[in-house]
XYZ file of C-alpha atoms in Angstrom:
652
model
C 68.728 -57.390 289.461
C 66.017 -59.813 290.681
C 62.358 -59.614 289.758
C 61.484 -59.097 293.466
C 63.401 -55.813 293.475
C 61.315 -54.350 290.627
C 58.467 -51.978 291.363
C 54.950 -53.183 290.529
C 54.770 -50.721 287.616
C 58.029 -51.918 286.053
C 57.096 -55.554 286.641
C 53.778 -55.041 284.804
C 55.552 -53.345 281.932
C 58.105 -56.152 281.629
C 55.338 -58.743 281.647
C 53.510 -56.861 278.873
C 56.652 -56.594 276.727
C 57.411 -60.307 277.182
C 53.894 -61.247 276.144
C 54.077 -58.955 273.120
C 57.434 -60.389 272.054
C 56.126 -63.938 272.380
C 53.004 -63.062 270.366
C 55.054 -61.489 267.551
C 57.415 -64.486 267.504
C 54.569 -66.977 267.050
C 52.894 -64.727 264.488
C 56.149 -64.476 262.510
C 56.681 -68.239 262.794
C 53.141 -68.896 261.572
C 53.718 -66.641 258.549
C 56.998 -68.382 257.761
C 55.415 -71.840 257.943
C 52.587 -70.640 255.708
C 55.089 -69.272 253.192
C 57.093 -72.526 253.202
C 53.919 -74.506 252.666
C 52.997 -72.256 249.723
C 56.438 -72.593 248.191
C 56.131 -76.399 248.253
C 53.219 -76.121 245.831
C 55.277 -74.118 243.328
C 57.541 -75.593 240.710
C 61.136 -74.433 241.067
C 61.115 -72.664 237.697
C 61.560 -68.925 237.175
C 59.979 -66.780 234.515
C 61.993 -65.098 231.806
C 62.061 -61.316 231.518
C 60.848 -58.998 228.757
C 62.458 -55.556 228.982
C 61.072 -52.549 227.098
C 63.357 -49.558 226.552
C 60.872 -47.010 225.299
C 60.566 -43.264 224.734
C 57.153 -42.779 223.099
C 55.591 -46.096 224.208
C 56.189 -47.816 220.854
C 58.555 -50.400 222.349
C 56.359 -50.725 225.411
C 53.312 -51.598 223.295
C 55.362 -54.097 221.281
C 56.646 -55.675 224.501
C 53.096 -56.008 225.820
C 52.171 -57.634 222.543
C 55.045 -60.137 222.802
C 54.118 -60.824 226.424
C 50.606 -61.804 225.341
C 51.838 -63.943 222.446
C 54.175 -65.898 224.722
C 51.478 -66.341 227.381
C 49.062 -67.730 224.804
C 51.757 -70.233 223.894
C 52.194 -71.316 227.520
C 55.463 -69.396 227.979
C 55.297 -67.146 231.021
C 57.420 -64.012 231.298
C 57.595 -60.940 233.517
C 57.218 -57.605 231.735
C 59.914 -55.263 233.074
C 60.404 -51.498 232.913
C 64.207 -51.212 233.286
C 63.960 -48.039 235.362
C 62.557 -50.255 238.147
C 65.168 -53.001 237.703
C 68.542 -53.482 239.384
C 71.092 -54.218 236.590
C 73.237 -56.363 238.899
C 70.372 -58.874 238.930
C 71.023 -59.678 235.260
C 73.522 -62.319 236.318
C 70.637 -64.207 237.960
C 68.513 -64.244 234.804
C 68.375 -67.220 232.488
C 66.242 -65.861 229.644
C 65.929 -62.194 228.639
C 64.075 -60.638 225.702
C 64.665 -56.943 225.016
C 62.600 -54.504 222.928
C 64.871 -51.453 222.652
C 64.217 -48.084 221.023
C 66.962 -45.705 219.962
C 66.462 -42.023 220.710
C 68.411 -38.814 219.977
C 71.949 -39.195 218.626
C 71.821 -42.963 219.063
C 71.197 -42.668 222.803
C 68.829 -44.893 224.832
C 65.479 -43.588 226.095
C 65.373 -42.306 229.656
C 63.799 -45.385 231.188
C 66.603 -47.652 229.946
C 69.628 -45.353 230.113
C 70.937 -46.727 233.413
C 70.581 -50.373 232.361
C 72.179 -49.790 228.941
C 75.084 -47.851 230.433
C 75.614 -50.535 233.087
C 75.757 -53.286 230.467
C 78.146 -51.232 228.321
C 80.471 -50.365 231.193
C 80.459 -53.933 232.523
C 81.346 -55.332 229.095
C 84.411 -53.071 228.963
C 85.470 -53.730 232.569
C 88.179 -56.457 232.673
C 87.285 -57.153 236.308
C 83.782 -58.322 235.383
C 84.800 -61.095 233.032
C 83.140 -62.766 230.051
C 81.259 -65.333 232.111
C 78.960 -62.942 233.991
C 75.920 -63.886 231.889
C 77.037 -67.397 230.947
C 73.731 -68.819 232.215
C 71.629 -66.255 230.343
C 70.005 -66.675 226.948
C 68.767 -63.509 225.232
C 67.303 -61.961 222.094
C 66.992 -58.291 221.102
C 64.501 -56.465 218.888
C 65.578 -52.932 217.980
C 63.143 -50.094 217.226
C 64.489 -47.077 215.357
C 64.325 -44.932 212.240
C 66.603 -45.628 209.283
C 66.426 -41.987 208.241
C 68.881 -41.246 211.057
C 71.656 -43.113 209.236
C 74.490 -44.513 211.328
C 72.580 -44.189 214.597
C 69.768 -46.439 213.344
C 69.013 -48.947 216.110
C 72.282 -48.132 217.846
C 70.875 -49.078 221.258
C 69.602 -52.508 220.178
C 72.804 -53.344 218.297
C 74.909 -52.166 221.216
C 72.975 -54.303 223.693
C 73.289 -57.365 221.484
C 77.060 -56.918 221.231
C 77.641 -56.159 224.927
C 75.428 -58.974 226.225
C 77.390 -61.420 224.077
C 80.613 -59.943 225.382
C 79.408 -60.638 228.922
C 78.902 -64.299 228.071
C 75.202 -64.246 227.186
C 73.987 -66.701 224.558
C 72.024 -64.977 221.772
C 69.282 -67.405 220.765
C 68.201 -65.199 217.836
C 70.179 -62.626 215.867
C 69.125 -59.047 216.553
C 66.098 -58.004 214.524
C 65.829 -54.352 213.498
C 62.478 -52.610 213.110
C 62.087 -49.301 211.240
C 59.239 -47.102 212.474
C 59.309 -44.777 209.467
C 60.540 -46.452 206.289
C 59.994 -50.108 207.163
C 57.002 -52.261 207.984
C 57.553 -52.388 211.740
C 54.409 -54.395 212.494
C 55.169 -57.097 209.951
C 58.838 -57.386 210.959
C 57.922 -57.605 214.646
C 55.268 -60.255 213.976
C 57.839 -62.436 212.208
C 60.313 -61.974 215.062
C 57.691 -62.909 217.676
C 56.940 -66.086 215.770
C 60.645 -66.989 215.670
C 60.946 -66.385 219.414
C 58.054 -68.754 220.078
C 59.510 -71.352 217.692
C 62.906 -71.222 219.410
C 61.431 -71.508 222.889
C 59.009 -74.242 221.847
C 61.874 -76.068 220.160
C 63.908 -75.977 223.363
C 60.835 -77.148 225.243
C 60.465 -80.186 222.988
C 64.184 -80.988 223.076
C 64.007 -81.058 226.858
C 61.194 -83.602 226.882
C 58.500 -81.043 227.587
C 60.231 -80.085 230.820
C 60.477 -76.321 231.291
C 62.655 -76.735 234.376
C 65.526 -78.094 232.288
C 65.727 -74.800 230.391
C 67.879 -73.320 233.175
C 64.694 -72.478 235.020
C 64.041 -69.817 232.423
C 60.425 -70.242 231.546
C 57.757 -71.692 233.757
C 54.400 -73.347 233.820
C 51.601 -72.234 236.074
C 51.194 -74.655 238.970
C 48.234 -75.031 241.279
C 49.791 -72.829 243.910
C 50.865 -69.980 241.621
C 48.637 -67.024 240.818
C 48.359 -65.861 237.238
C 45.770 -63.342 236.133
C 46.338 -63.139 232.399
C 43.170 -64.903 231.232
C 44.385 -68.479 231.604
C 41.347 -69.831 229.837
C 42.555 -68.135 226.649
C 45.625 -70.356 226.573
C 43.671 -73.483 225.619
C 42.880 -74.414 222.071
C 39.589 -75.835 220.889
C 40.445 -79.229 222.400
C 41.259 -77.643 225.741
C 44.982 -78.266 225.264
C 47.896 -76.089 224.374
C 50.678 -78.642 224.125
C 53.619 -77.751 221.968
C 51.615 -76.078 219.197
C 52.338 -72.449 218.403
C 49.492 -69.980 218.817
C 49.996 -67.631 215.886
C 49.628 -63.859 216.063
C 46.529 -63.913 213.888
C 44.860 -66.154 216.469
C 45.171 -63.519 219.151
C 42.620 -61.209 217.544
C 39.942 -63.765 218.243
C 41.095 -64.743 221.723
C 42.226 -61.488 223.273
C 40.047 -58.855 224.989
C 38.488 -56.210 222.757
C 40.975 -53.496 223.776
C 43.855 -55.778 222.796
C 42.247 -56.512 219.449
C 41.942 -52.774 218.859
C 45.599 -52.198 219.686
C 46.673 -55.128 217.527
C 45.129 -53.346 214.567
C 41.501 -54.222 214.031
C 40.478 -53.316 210.498
C 40.817 -49.637 209.675
C 39.833 -48.624 206.164
C 40.214 -52.159 204.851
C 43.667 -52.653 206.391
C 44.685 -55.083 209.109
C 47.835 -54.617 211.193
C 49.333 -52.067 208.793
C 49.850 -54.594 206.001
C 50.935 -53.519 202.537
C 48.024 -52.698 200.232
C 48.592 -52.432 196.481
C 52.341 -52.257 197.020
C 52.121 -49.390 199.517
C 52.059 -49.563 203.296
C 49.774 -47.562 205.570
C 51.296 -44.597 207.377
C 49.236 -45.211 210.509
C 50.300 -48.507 212.033
C 48.381 -49.998 214.981
C 51.041 -48.706 217.391
C 50.866 -45.148 216.011
C 47.065 -45.333 215.980
C 46.974 -46.421 219.627
C 49.304 -43.595 220.658
C 47.431 -40.871 218.765
C 43.963 -42.043 219.746
C 45.102 -41.998 223.364
C 45.786 -38.275 222.844
C 42.282 -37.686 221.489
C 42.929 -37.801 217.743
C 40.389 -39.232 215.345
C 42.282 -41.080 212.622
C 41.015 -40.718 209.060
C 41.843 -43.526 206.669
C 45.508 -44.457 206.669
C 47.340 -41.113 207.038
C 45.052 -38.257 208.128
C 43.575 -37.011 211.370
C 41.251 -34.527 213.055
C 40.931 -33.296 216.629
C 38.705 -30.903 218.528
C 40.660 -27.837 219.607
C 40.248 -26.529 223.163
C 39.467 -23.079 221.724
C 36.615 -24.584 219.717
C 35.191 -25.886 222.984
C 35.823 -22.538 224.645
C 33.936 -20.473 222.072
C 31.078 -22.983 222.021
C 30.647 -21.915 225.645
C 31.057 -18.230 224.864
C 34.341 -18.068 226.793
C 36.603 -16.624 224.118
C 38.368 -17.705 220.959
C 41.973 -18.362 220.013
C 44.509 -15.808 218.846
C 43.414 -16.406 215.210
C 40.004 -15.078 216.223
C 41.642 -11.891 217.528
C 44.112 -11.485 214.658
C 42.054 -12.634 211.644
C 38.401 -12.951 212.683
C 38.182 -16.740 212.680
C 35.123 -18.099 214.492
C 36.833 -20.608 216.761
C 33.652 -22.613 217.366
C 33.376 -23.157 213.605
C 37.020 -24.122 213.056
C 38.130 -27.678 212.262
C 41.703 -28.710 213.098
C 42.934 -31.395 210.711
C 45.824 -32.726 208.651
C 46.103 -34.921 205.547
C 49.571 -36.100 206.638
C 50.425 -37.241 210.137
C 54.046 -37.651 209.023
C 56.657 -34.930 209.417
C 60.295 -34.306 208.475
C 61.222 -32.825 211.870
C 61.198 -33.913 215.512
C 60.910 -30.483 217.156
C 61.810 -30.139 220.826
C 58.513 -28.369 221.506
C 56.319 -30.842 219.606
C 53.165 -31.103 221.701
C 52.343 -34.448 220.054
C 55.298 -36.023 221.924
C 56.669 -37.473 218.652
C 54.040 -40.161 218.415
C 53.528 -39.406 214.723
C 55.765 -40.931 211.994
C 58.607 -39.091 210.252
C 59.841 -39.283 206.683
C 61.596 -37.364 203.926
C 59.125 -38.209 201.173
C 55.692 -39.688 200.626
C 56.068 -43.477 200.644
C 52.694 -44.668 201.890
C 49.398 -45.664 200.335
C 47.346 -42.586 199.520
C 43.722 -41.909 200.404
C 41.357 -39.927 198.215
C 41.154 -36.183 199.111
C 37.369 -36.146 198.834
C 37.126 -39.045 201.269
C 39.499 -37.287 203.686
C 37.492 -34.048 203.678
C 34.117 -35.795 204.006
C 35.348 -37.989 206.862
C 37.066 -35.082 208.625
C 33.875 -33.020 208.595
C 31.837 -36.020 209.720
C 34.145 -36.798 212.652
C 34.453 -33.128 213.577
C 30.690 -32.595 213.690
C 30.262 -35.766 215.762
C 32.682 -34.340 218.322
C 30.750 -31.056 218.272
C 27.491 -32.927 218.927
C 29.103 -34.577 221.931
C 29.447 -31.104 223.438
C 25.663 -30.889 223.714
C 24.694 -30.815 227.361
C 28.139 -29.709 228.518
C 27.657 -26.922 231.082
C 27.903 -23.507 229.446
C 27.595 -24.625 225.815
C 25.274 -22.222 223.994
C 22.678 -23.746 221.692
C 23.138 -21.191 218.895
C 26.908 -21.677 218.947
C 26.461 -25.457 218.893
C 24.288 -25.249 215.770
C 26.842 -22.994 214.079
C 29.625 -25.345 215.113
C 27.961 -28.153 213.171
C 28.708 -26.140 210.017
C 32.511 -25.598 210.044
C 33.705 -22.526 208.138
C 37.438 -22.752 208.755
C 40.063 -25.474 208.577
C 43.427 -25.205 210.317
C 45.692 -27.585 208.405
C 48.211 -27.567 211.226
C 47.126 -30.346 213.552
C 50.276 -32.466 213.444
C 52.788 -33.549 210.839
C 53.439 -31.846 207.496
C 50.217 -31.379 205.458
C 52.074 -30.201 202.369
C 53.696 -33.665 202.055
C 50.347 -35.118 200.956
C 50.638 -35.483 197.141
C 47.011 -34.436 196.593
C 47.131 -31.363 198.836
C 45.861 -29.077 196.048
C 42.814 -31.277 195.442
C 42.131 -31.350 199.178
C 42.314 -27.537 199.347
C 39.914 -27.345 196.371
C 37.440 -29.598 198.200
C 37.512 -27.359 201.282
C 37.122 -24.162 199.240
C 34.260 -25.708 197.270
C 32.447 -25.987 200.628
C 33.437 -22.370 201.383
C 35.711 -23.492 204.221
C 38.773 -21.270 204.657
C 42.250 -22.826 204.738
C 45.065 -21.910 207.108
C 47.963 -24.162 206.125
C 51.225 -24.482 208.098
C 54.392 -25.944 206.595
C 57.655 -26.699 208.407
C 59.889 -25.188 205.708
C 61.506 -28.402 204.424
C 59.628 -28.827 201.117
C 60.174 -25.673 199.015
C 59.037 -27.313 195.762
C 55.721 -28.227 197.375
C 55.235 -24.595 198.433
C 55.840 -23.402 194.883
C 53.229 -25.812 193.509
C 50.616 -25.033 196.170
C 47.379 -23.408 195.011
C 46.155 -20.250 196.801
C 45.072 -20.888 200.384
C 43.429 -18.365 202.678
C 46.644 -17.949 204.658
C 49.962 -19.766 204.237
C 52.321 -20.172 207.198
C 55.962 -21.155 207.303
C 57.354 -22.170 210.683
C 60.483 -20.139 211.406
C 61.580 -21.870 214.592
C 65.114 -20.493 214.573
C 67.198 -17.908 212.735
C 70.550 -19.678 212.440
C 71.588 -23.054 211.082
C 72.849 -24.373 214.417
C 69.797 -23.312 216.421
C 67.412 -24.660 213.755
C 69.133 -28.030 213.917
C 68.938 -28.051 217.721
C 65.261 -27.027 217.889
C 63.659 -28.723 214.877
C 65.930 -31.803 214.803
C 65.340 -32.192 211.024
C 65.839 -35.383 209.037
C 67.300 -33.722 205.961
C 71.050 -33.154 205.835
C 70.468 -30.019 203.717
C 67.778 -28.735 206.097
C 69.097 -25.166 206.152
C 69.138 -24.847 202.365
C 65.602 -26.224 202.251
C 64.553 -23.781 204.954
C 65.905 -20.763 203.040
C 64.369 -21.950 199.755
C 61.006 -22.356 201.507
C 61.151 -18.736 202.661
C 62.028 -17.611 199.137
C 59.036 -19.524 197.787
C 56.731 -17.317 199.870
C 57.837 -14.216 198.018
C 56.075 -15.334 194.844
C 52.775 -16.026 196.608
C 50.118 -13.375 196.158
C 47.868 -14.504 198.990
C 48.444 -13.864 202.699
C 51.729 -15.251 203.992
C 53.011 -15.581 207.544
C 56.261 -16.330 209.361
C 55.391 -18.252 212.536
C 57.989 -17.810 215.280
C 57.839 -19.962 218.410
C 59.964 -18.466 221.171
C 61.706 -20.955 223.451
C 63.472 -19.210 226.303
C 67.106 -20.226 226.452
C 67.033 -21.551 222.878
C 66.132 -18.812 220.367
C 65.059 -15.637 222.182
C 68.437 -13.907 221.780
C 68.570 -14.038 217.954
C 66.749 -10.768 217.196
C 69.228 -9.585 214.562
C 69.365 -12.988 212.881
C 65.561 -13.159 212.713
C 65.281 -9.671 211.217
C 67.736 -10.694 208.477
C 65.234 -13.349 207.333
C 62.435 -10.828 206.686
C 63.703 -9.803 203.277
C 64.025 -13.408 202.044
C 60.319 -14.279 202.173
C 58.807 -10.797 202.550
C 55.823 -12.143 204.568
C 52.625 -10.156 205.120
C 52.593 -11.061 208.799
C 54.895 -12.370 211.505
C 53.295 -14.270 214.369
C 55.421 -14.444 217.500
C 54.241 -16.881 220.133
C 55.687 -18.199 223.353
C 56.203 -21.964 223.384
C 53.380 -23.966 224.930
C 54.456 -26.174 227.815
C 52.637 -29.508 227.578
C 53.799 -31.088 230.801
C 56.657 -33.434 231.508
C 57.530 -35.762 228.667
C 60.261 -38.287 228.024
C 60.529 -36.848 224.501
C 61.238 -33.234 225.440
C 63.836 -31.506 227.586
C 61.690 -28.384 227.973
C 60.452 -27.151 231.343
C 58.441 -24.140 232.489
C 61.750 -22.264 232.591
C 61.710 -22.315 228.766
C 58.283 -20.654 228.518
C 58.548 -16.863 228.030
C 56.181 -14.411 229.709
C 53.914 -12.276 227.533
C 56.093 -9.301 228.434
C 59.096 -11.203 227.001
C 57.230 -11.813 223.743
C 56.221 -8.149 223.528
C 59.781 -6.994 224.129
C 61.103 -9.364 221.445
C 58.407 -8.225 218.980
C 59.080 -4.545 219.480
C 62.813 -5.132 219.019
C 62.120 -6.896 215.693
C 59.958 -3.999 214.513
C 62.721 -1.499 215.277
C 65.131 -3.538 213.140
C 62.659 -3.636 210.226
C 63.083 0.122 209.642
C 59.356 0.744 209.845
C 58.377 -1.987 207.378
C 56.550 -3.892 210.140
C 54.675 -2.747 213.215
C 53.077 -4.596 216.108
C 49.405 -4.760 215.113
C 47.615 -7.172 217.483
C 48.080 -9.275 220.586
C 46.340 -12.095 222.400
C 47.550 -12.062 225.977
C 45.964 -15.411 226.877
C 47.974 -17.195 224.147
C 51.146 -15.187 224.818
C 51.048 -14.206 221.147
C 51.773 -11.000 219.184
C 51.198 -10.140 215.496
C 53.500 -8.018 213.353
C 51.967 -6.748 210.096
C 53.341 -5.078 206.988
C 52.461 -1.413 207.370
C 52.272 -0.596 203.643
C 49.604 -3.237 202.988
C 47.483 -3.528 206.101
C 47.477 -0.124 207.771
C 45.030 2.130 205.951
C 44.462 5.691 207.179
C 45.914 4.765 210.534
C 43.609 1.718 210.925
C 44.695 -1.918 210.879
C 43.091 -4.347 208.391
C 44.422 -7.706 209.555
C 41.021 -9.429 209.580
C 39.762 -11.447 206.623
C 36.607 -11.038 204.543
C 36.014 -14.791 204.170
C 33.043 -14.532 201.833
C 35.035 -12.244 199.551
C 37.914 -14.740 199.580
C 35.679 -17.604 198.477
C 34.151 -15.445 195.733
C 37.645 -14.624 194.464
C 38.633 -18.312 194.453
C 35.434 -19.264 192.633
C 36.046 -16.582 189.999
C 39.221 -18.311 188.851
C 40.955 -14.945 188.434
C 44.203 -13.953 190.146
C 43.977 -11.893 193.327
C 46.166 -10.628 196.163
C 46.019 -10.479 199.947
C 44.784 -6.867 199.813
C 41.639 -7.970 197.964
C 40.090 -9.782 200.931
C 41.266 -7.897 204.000
C 38.855 -6.527 206.617
C 39.171 -3.993 209.405
C 40.509 -5.170 212.769
C 38.276 -4.377 215.781
C 39.760 -2.062 218.417
C 39.769 -4.719 221.160
C 42.260 -6.812 219.159
C 44.729 -3.962 218.539
C 48.091 -4.103 220.296
C 47.959 -2.334 223.629
C 44.137 -2.369 223.893
C 42.732 -2.764 227.408
C 41.040 -6.043 226.417
C 44.387 -7.675 225.543
C 42.862 -9.329 222.488
C 39.868 -10.779 224.335
C 36.580 -10.354 222.443
C 34.254 -8.292 224.678
C 31.261 -10.187 223.276
C 32.632 -13.277 225.000
C 32.498 -13.916 228.742
C 35.837 -14.118 230.480
C 35.958 -17.160 232.717
C 38.662 -17.809 235.264
C 38.973 -21.160 236.991
C 38.893 -21.165 240.743
C 42.114 -22.805 241.781
C 42.146 -24.305 245.259
C 45.755 -24.872 246.214
C 46.497 -27.129 249.152
C 48.650 -24.504 250.823
C 46.227 -21.633 250.287
C 44.525 -20.082 253.334
C-alpha cells in the first residue's frame, strides 16, 4: 500500500504516530546516555547486605544498630527485610550479615520464613551443589531465649550450618544472644566490634582497596548518593582511615533518637550494663519497644501506663468493667507493674511479647518506695497532659491527680518482684487499693503474699494441653504450678478471683473442665471476658474470628453457673467490655441483693488495724445498673454514653 492511496485522515494519524515514536526513541536514548554517564562516576563495588529476621523488632533494632556502626567505620551496607528479598539473589552476594531471631518451636519469624526455608531446602538439594555461595562471605548473630532449651537460637544456628553447606565462607563463628537470661546488649556490642575488626583487617590486607574484597563493601564516590549523615563518619582530624569507630563513640555522634535507642542513661545505667553483679531487666531494645507502645519505664524493671478507661472517665464517658463490678473510679486508677518480666508468652498478649521472660528473678532490684513514688509521679504527669483535651471535666481531672486504685496487671508478672509485699504496703499506706493479677506459675509467691484488695489468678485454660497452647509457659511443670496456684487461693481470706479469657476456637468448649477447677481454689468471683483483639501482629495468630460476642460470653457463663450446683450465679455484666461476673451466692448475695462492690475506706481501715479480716468485712452493695440483665448493660447512668461517628467509604 502506497502513501498516496491513504486517506488524509489516516495519513495524518500515521504522521503523528511516527513523530511520537521518534520522540520517545530520542527521549529513551537520552535517558540511557545519562544513566551511562552516571555509572561512569561510580566505583564498581557493591554494598554488603544486613538481613534482619525479626518477630518483635528486637533483631531489626539490632540490625539498624549494626548498620550505623559499620557506616561510621566507612563500611557501607544495605539493610534488608528478607520478606522483600528474592532468595535466588543470594548467589550474587559477596558479603552477608544476618541478625536472626528464633520464634515458636524453633521456627523463624514470619518475615524470614521464606528465606530460611529456601536456604535449608537448597542445602539439602544435591542439584544445587556446594559451590552456590562460594563467592559469599557471611556472619550470623542469633537472638533467642535460653529458657526454651534445645530450640535456643535454632534459626541462627541452622542458617550458619546451611550457608556453609552451600559454600559460603563464615568470617566469624555464630554468636548467640540471649534476650532473657543473658546480657544481649553486651554480647551484641562485642560481636559488632569483631565484625568491624574483621572487615577492617581485610581492608588493610587488600591495600586499602575495597574493590578487591569481591566487591563486597564499598566507598561512597562523588556520583553516589548516601544520606546517612556522611559528616558523622569523620573523626576529629576529618579522616576515618582504617581506625575503628567504637560503639561508645556513637552516642556522641549519632542523632538524639539514636542515642536514646542505644541506651542513654536510665537510672544510672548505660546500655543495660551489669550493676553490682546484677543486670537490668529493661535493656535499651526492650525500652524502645515498650516506650513505642506508650509505657513509661520506671527504674530498671517497672512500668506504668495510662489506661484508655482512665481517659474515658476523665471525660465522663464511662468506666471499665471494674467500675461496674467493684466500684473502682476509673479516672483515679493507676495501671502499673513492678515486674515487666513474665513466665508465659500468651497467644493473646496485647503487649506483643515485647517484655522479657524468665523463670526467676535474676535482675538488679529497685527499691519499692522509689517504684511507687515514681509510678505516681509519672501517672499524674500523664493525667495533667489530659488538661485541655476536649470533653475532659475539670473536677474529674483534679480527682485523677490523686489516684485511689492501682491495677497491678499492666504487663508481666508482678508477683515475681521479690519486694512485692513492701510495694503493696507502700500503696496501702497511701490508701491506694490493690488489684493484683498473677499468671498462676508461682504458687509459693501467692502463699507469701500479704492481703491485697483483690487477688486474681489468670485461668486461661482448663486442661493441660490447652493451657500449654494458649499460655505457652516456660516451666516444664507448668500444669502442676497452675494447680498449686489455685490451691493457694483457698487459704486467702481476702477477695479472690478466677480470671477467664475466652478465645473462640481455643477454650470456649471446655465448660465441664472449667467447672471442675472451681473447687480447687474456691474463688469469691469468676470474671469471664472475651479476648481483646489488638490488631494484626507477627507475634499472634489470633484474628477477629477468635473474639467471642457478648452473647457467647453470657451463654458460657450461664452454663458454668448451672454446673456449679447453685454455688455461683451471674451477678454483673459490662456489655462494652464483653465481660460477665460470677459471684459466690453464700457470701455476696444478701437478702436477694448483690454486694460485689467494695467499701475501700473500710478496707484501708482494716489493713491499718493490723487485725485479720475477710472479704465479707469490706463488701458494699452493687447498684442496680450493674446487675446482670439490667437495661443499662453495666453502663453507669451518671456517665454520658458516647458513640463515635464512623464514616465508612462504602456508606451512603
